[in-house]
Amino acid sequence: MRIGIDFDNTLVCYDRLFYRAALDAGLIPPDVEASKNAVRDFLRRDGREPAWTQLQGLVYGERMAEAEAFPGAIDFLEQARAHGCELYIVSHKTRKPLAGPDYDLHAAAHAWLDQHVGVALMPTHRRYFELTKEQKIARIAACGSMIFIDDLPEILLAPSFPNTIGRWLFDPQSSFAALTGVKRFQHWSELSELFGLHLAVCA
């Protein structure tokens, strides 16, 4: 069985890193909630969209190594791999930031995977960082994943998304509770329990 997984905001949690980076740069007061969305919303309300864009480049580039995996995510990968599943990362991101220093964002993501997941668990040849959402969906189809896990309903419910692939939505804030057409989960530990019923078929 093949399991495809999105990278940003699905496997990797940026909440505390965005807060620290924004605080270090003097962009927010300490009382802003320590979450990516709270930092984004504060800067946008303040009319500082360029600062938000540049902050993203900093986080996804120079400070990427400080990002954390969502709780339970690595445990799930290890469980799936132990049952013989093939794991794939399929994500979309620009290679360079839209503003700020010229970091290689794909290289930073690969380095994070090497450090936090490991090549044995997630081989380099099964990691794909595409430049557009359309290319990402095409890659998912090419990988032939039996299920795909993403935090974006727009990917899973896109007309071009293969209907032969199971659609699993990571929804930690329960923002899409009424959404149909996907299997939704809030915590990676929950997904591990759900897959505990099915992982034997991976062997």
mmCIF file of C-alpha atoms in Angstrom:
data_model
loop_
_atom_site.group_PDB
_atom_site.id
_atom_site.type_symbol
_atom_site.label_atom_id
_atom_site.label_comp_id
_atom_site.label_asym_id
_atom_site.label_seq_id
_atom_site.Cartn_x
_atom_site.Cartn_y
_atom_site.Cartn_z
ATOM 1 C CA MET A 1 0.000 0.000 0.000
ATOM 2 C CA ARG A 2 1.222 3.498 -0.827
ATOM 3 C CA ILE A 3 0.467 6.460 1.397
ATOM 4 C CA GLY A 4 1.020 9.974 0.090
ATOM 5 C CA ILE A 5 1.389 12.853 2.534
ATOM 6 C CA ASP A 6 1.449 16.593 2.089
ATOM 7 C CA PHE A 7 4.334 18.440 3.766
ATOM 8 C CA ASP A 8 3.522 21.973 4.949
ATOM 9 C CA ASN A 9 0.834 22.224 7.647
ATOM 10 C CA THR A 10 0.101 18.501 7.369
ATOM 11 C CA LEU A 11 3.293 16.784 8.455
ATOM 12 C CA VAL A 12 5.059 19.970 9.607
ATOM 13 C CA CYS A 13 3.565 22.333 12.194
ATOM 14 C CA TYR A 14 4.794 25.926 11.958
ATOM 15 C CA ASP A 15 2.772 27.579 14.715
ATOM 16 C CA ARG A 16 5.459 28.128 17.332
ATOM 17 C CA LEU A 17 8.134 28.868 14.741
ATOM 18 C CA PHE A 18 6.133 31.606 13.029
ATOM 19 C CA TYR A 19 5.445 33.154 16.418
ATOM 20 C CA ARG A 20 9.132 33.057 17.447
ATOM 21 C CA ALA A 21 10.356 34.354 14.094
ATOM 22 C CA ALA A 22 7.850 37.217 14.061
ATOM 23 C CA LEU A 23 8.680 38.109 17.649
ATOM 24 C CA ASP A 24 12.435 38.010 16.949
ATOM 25 C CA ALA A 25 11.918 40.351 13.996
ATOM 26 C CA GLY A 26 9.866 42.790 16.064
ATOM 27 C CA LEU A 27 6.804 42.270 13.879
ATOM 28 C CA ILE A 28 4.313 41.356 16.617
ATOM 29 C CA PRO A 29 3.757 42.011 20.326
ATOM 30 C CA PRO A 30 4.178 39.040 22.695
ATOM 31 C CA ASP A 31 0.434 38.784 23.365
ATOM 32 C CA VAL A 32 -0.367 37.600 19.826
ATOM 33 C CA GLU A 33 -1.456 33.965 19.863
ATOM 34 C CA ALA A 34 1.433 31.598 19.125
ATOM 35 C CA SER A 35 0.082 30.270 15.842
ATOM 36 C CA LYS A 36 0.864 30.765 12.182
ATOM 37 C CA ASN A 37 -2.629 32.015 11.362
ATOM 38 C CA ALA A 38 -2.676 34.460 14.271
ATOM 39 C CA VAL A 39 0.629 35.978 13.142
ATOM 40 C CA ARG A 40 -0.599 36.193 9.552
ATOM 41 C CA ASP A 41 -3.901 37.777 10.545
ATOM 42 C CA PHE A 42 -2.200 40.331 12.825
ATOM 43 C CA LEU A 43 0.171 41.473 10.082
ATOM 44 C CA ARG A 44 -2.576 41.634 7.469
ATOM 45 C CA ARG A 45 -4.873 43.651 9.737
ATOM 46 C CA ASP A 46 -1.955 46.000 10.251
ATOM 47 C CA GLY A 47 -1.538 46.396 6.487
ATOM 48 C CA ARG A 48 1.837 44.620 6.424
ATOM 49 C CA GLU A 49 1.337 41.950 3.786
ATOM 50 C CA PRO A 50 4.929 42.376 2.471
ATOM 51 C CA ALA A 51 6.256 41.635 5.967
ATOM 52 C CA TRP A 52 4.156 38.449 6.079
ATOM 53 C CA THR A 53 5.475 37.357 2.688
ATOM 54 C CA GLN A 54 9.061 37.918 3.748
ATOM 55 C CA LEU A 55 8.473 36.128 7.064
ATOM 56 C CA GLN A 56 7.298 33.042 5.169
ATOM 57 C CA GLY A 57 10.533 32.984 3.198
ATOM 58 C CA LEU A 58 12.517 33.207 6.423
ATOM 59 C CA VAL A 59 10.598 30.389 8.117
ATOM 60 C CA TYR A 60 10.532 28.037 5.133
ATOM 61 C CA GLY A 61 14.170 28.767 4.333
ATOM 62 C CA GLU A 62 16.762 29.859 6.894
ATOM 63 C CA ARG A 63 14.786 28.745 9.966
ATOM 64 C CA MET A 64 13.123 25.630 8.548
ATOM 65 C CA ALA A 65 15.153 23.323 10.778
ATOM 66 C CA GLU A 66 13.366 24.781 13.820
ATOM 67 C CA ALA A 67 9.932 23.625 12.628
ATOM 68 C CA GLU A 68 8.267 20.734 14.419
ATOM 69 C CA ALA A 69 6.314 17.730 13.248
ATOM 70 C CA PHE A 70 2.723 17.574 14.368
ATOM 71 C CA PRO A 71 2.376 15.393 17.483
ATOM 72 C CA GLY A 72 1.952 11.758 16.522
ATOM 73 C CA ALA A 73 2.904 12.267 12.860
ATOM 74 C CA ILE A 74 6.297 10.557 13.004
ATOM 75 C CA ASP A 75 4.812 7.724 15.073
ATOM 76 C CA PHE A 76 2.245 7.157 12.333
ATOM 77 C CA LEU A 77 4.935 7.100 9.635
ATOM 78 C CA GLU A 78 6.943 4.568 11.631
ATOM 79 C CA GLN A 79 3.869 2.404 12.196
ATOM 80 C CA ALA A 80 2.930 2.472 8.525
ATOM 81 C CA ARG A 81 6.472 1.717 7.382
ATOM 82 C CA ALA A 82 6.749 -1.169 9.857
ATOM 83 C CA HIS A 83 3.742 -2.742 8.126
ATOM 84 C CA GLY A 84 5.427 -2.462 4.726
ATOM 85 C CA CYS A 85 3.674 0.651 3.422
ATOM 86 C CA GLU A 86 5.505 2.854 0.938
ATOM 87 C CA LEU A 87 5.498 6.474 2.080
ATOM 88 C CA TYR A 88 5.602 9.458 -0.248
ATOM 89 C CA ILE A 89 5.813 13.187 0.326
ATOM 90 C CA VAL A 90 3.982 15.154 -2.361
ATOM 91 C CA SER A 91 3.802 18.886 -1.777
ATOM 92 C CA HIS A 92 3.771 22.129 -3.692
ATOM 93 C CA LYS A 93 5.981 25.090 -2.944
ATOM 94 C CA THR A 94 8.040 27.579 -4.884
ATOM 95 C CA ARG A 95 11.750 26.865 -5.020
ATOM 96 C CA LYS A 96 12.630 30.409 -3.959
ATOM 97 C CA PRO A 97 10.797 32.830 -1.627
ATOM 98 C CA LEU A 98 8.573 35.458 -3.187
ATOM 99 C CA ALA A 99 10.435 38.110 -1.179
ATOM 100 C CA GLY A 100 13.564 38.391 0.913
ATOM 101 C CA PRO A 101 16.832 36.413 0.748
ATOM 102 C CA ASP A 102 17.308 33.829 -1.996
ATOM 103 C CA TYR A 103 16.858 30.600 -0.003
ATOM 104 C CA ASP A 104 16.331 27.230 -1.674
ATOM 105 C CA LEU A 105 13.049 26.193 -0.065
ATOM 106 C CA HIS A 106 13.096 22.701 -1.582
ATOM 107 C CA ALA A 107 16.562 22.032 -0.161
ATOM 108 C CA ALA A 108 15.411 23.288 3.245
ATOM 109 C CA ALA A 109 12.437 20.910 3.179
ATOM 110 C CA HIS A 110 14.658 17.951 2.243
ATOM 111 C CA ALA A 111 17.043 18.851 5.077
ATOM 112 C CA TRP A 112 14.123 18.937 7.524
ATOM 113 C CA LEU A 113 13.013 15.478 6.409
ATOM 114 C CA ASP A 114 16.554 14.140 6.744
ATOM 115 C CA GLN A 115 16.768 15.534 10.283
ATOM 116 C CA HIS A 116 13.300 14.797 11.652
ATOM 117 C CA VAL A 117 12.115 11.762 9.672
ATOM 118 C CA GLY A 118 15.230 10.152 8.199
ATOM 119 C CA VAL A 119 16.110 8.735 4.809
ATOM 120 C CA ALA A 120 15.328 5.166 5.874
ATOM 121 C CA LEU A 121 11.747 6.100 6.715
ATOM 122 C CA MET A 122 11.238 8.620 3.903
ATOM 123 C CA PRO A 123 13.680 7.917 1.030
ATOM 124 C CA THR A 124 14.759 10.909 -1.045
ATOM 125 C CA HIS A 125 13.369 9.390 -4.256
ATOM 126 C CA ARG A 126 9.886 9.356 -2.719
ATOM 127 C CA ARG A 127 9.820 13.076 -1.924
ATOM 128 C CA TYR A 128 8.296 15.452 -4.450
ATOM 129 C CA PHE A 129 8.048 19.218 -4.179
ATOM 130 C CA GLU A 130 6.114 20.518 -7.144
ATOM 131 C CA LEU A 131 5.853 24.168 -8.156
ATOM 132 C CA THR A 132 2.055 24.336 -8.578
ATOM 133 C CA LYS A 133 -1.046 22.675 -7.170
ATOM 134 C CA GLU A 134 -1.828 21.251 -10.607
ATOM 135 C CA GLN A 135 1.606 19.624 -10.795
ATOM 136 C CA LYS A 136 1.133 18.305 -7.271
ATOM 137 C CA ILE A 137 -2.135 16.576 -8.172
ATOM 138 C CA ALA A 138 -0.545 15.128 -11.310
ATOM 139 C CA ARG A 139 2.298 13.760 -9.168
ATOM 140 C CA ILE A 140 -0.157 12.203 -6.713
ATOM 141 C CA ALA A 141 -1.783 10.419 -9.637
ATOM 142 C CA ALA A 142 1.601 9.288 -10.972
ATOM 143 C CA CYS A 143 2.654 7.883 -7.589
ATOM 144 C CA GLY A 144 -0.437 5.726 -7.495
ATOM 145 C CA SER A 145 -0.969 6.312 -3.780
ATOM 146 C CA MET A 146 -3.937 4.374 -2.435
ATOM 147 C CA ILE A 147 -4.587 7.185 0.034
ATOM 148 C CA PHE A 148 -3.437 10.794 0.247
ATOM 149 C CA ILE A 149 -3.351 12.988 3.359
ATOM 150 C CA ASP A 150 -3.580 16.775 3.046
ATOM 151 C CA ASP A 151 -4.753 19.799 5.023
ATOM 152 C CA LEU A 152 -6.234 21.507 1.954
ATOM 153 C CA PRO A 153 -9.748 20.511 0.836
ATOM 154 C CA GLU A 154 -9.070 22.315 -2.452
ATOM 155 C CA ILE A 155 -6.474 19.659 -3.295
ATOM 156 C CA LEU A 156 -8.464 16.622 -2.218
ATOM 157 C CA LEU A 157 -11.690 17.843 -3.857
ATOM 158 C CA ALA A 158 -10.146 19.237 -7.035
ATOM 159 C CA PRO A 159 -11.854 17.920 -10.197
ATOM 160 C CA SER A 160 -8.523 16.528 -11.401
ATOM 161 C CA PHE A 161 -7.805 14.606 -8.175
ATOM 162 C CA PRO A 162 -7.864 10.865 -8.962
ATOM 163 C CA ASN A 163 -11.104 9.289 -7.774
ATOM 164 C CA THR A 164 -9.307 5.996 -7.160
ATOM 165 C CA ILE A 165 -7.269 7.504 -4.305
ATOM 166 C CA GLY A 166 -8.618 7.769 -0.771
ATOM 167 C CA ARG A 167 -8.917 11.399 0.418
ATOM 168 C CA TRP A 168 -7.922 12.026 4.034
ATOM 169 C CA LEU A 169 -8.208 15.581 5.346
ATOM 170 C CA PHE A 170 -6.056 16.677 8.273
ATOM 171 C CA ASP A 171 -8.265 19.224 10.050
ATOM 172 C CA PRO A 172 -6.687 20.030 13.453
ATOM 173 C CA GLN A 173 -8.957 23.010 14.148
ATOM 174 C CA SER A 174 -12.099 21.214 12.927
ATOM 175 C CA SER A 175 -12.595 23.961 10.372
ATOM 176 C CA PHE A 176 -14.263 21.643 7.850
ATOM 177 C CA ALA A 177 -16.540 19.544 10.036
ATOM 178 C CA ALA A 178 -19.401 19.761 7.542
ATOM 179 C CA LEU A 179 -17.299 18.857 4.509
ATOM 180 C CA THR A 180 -18.271 15.751 2.574
ATOM 181 C CA GLY A 181 -16.260 13.654 0.147
ATOM 182 C CA VAL A 182 -13.249 13.213 2.441
ATOM 183 C CA LYS A 183 -12.325 11.265 5.557
ATOM 184 C CA ARG A 184 -11.436 13.853 8.188
ATOM 185 C CA PHE A 185 -9.204 13.600 11.255
ATOM 186 C CA GLN A 186 -7.923 16.151 13.783
ATOM 187 C CA HIS A 187 -4.962 14.389 15.409
ATOM 188 C CA TRP A 188 -2.301 12.104 13.962
ATOM 189 C CA SER A 189 -2.789 9.763 16.923
ATOM 190 C CA GLU A 190 -6.412 9.413 15.825
ATOM 191 C CA LEU A 191 -5.279 8.458 12.324
ATOM 192 C CA SER A 192 -2.912 5.852 13.747
ATOM 193 C CA GLU A 193 -5.827 4.289 15.603
ATOM 194 C CA LEU A 194 -7.996 4.340 12.482
ATOM 195 C CA PHE A 195 -5.246 2.784 10.390
ATOM 196 C CA GLY A 196 -4.597 0.189 13.058
ATOM 197 C CA LEU A 197 -7.677 -1.533 11.685
ATOM 198 C CA HIS A 198 -6.281 -1.618 8.161
ATOM 199 C CA LEU A 199 -2.497 -1.562 8.190
ATOM 200 C CA ALA A 200 -2.232 -5.326 7.991
ATOM 201 C CA VAL A 201 -3.110 -5.075 4.298
ATOM 202 C CA CYS A 202 0.142 -3.189 3.711
ATOM 203 C CA ALA A 203 2.301 -6.201 4.469
#
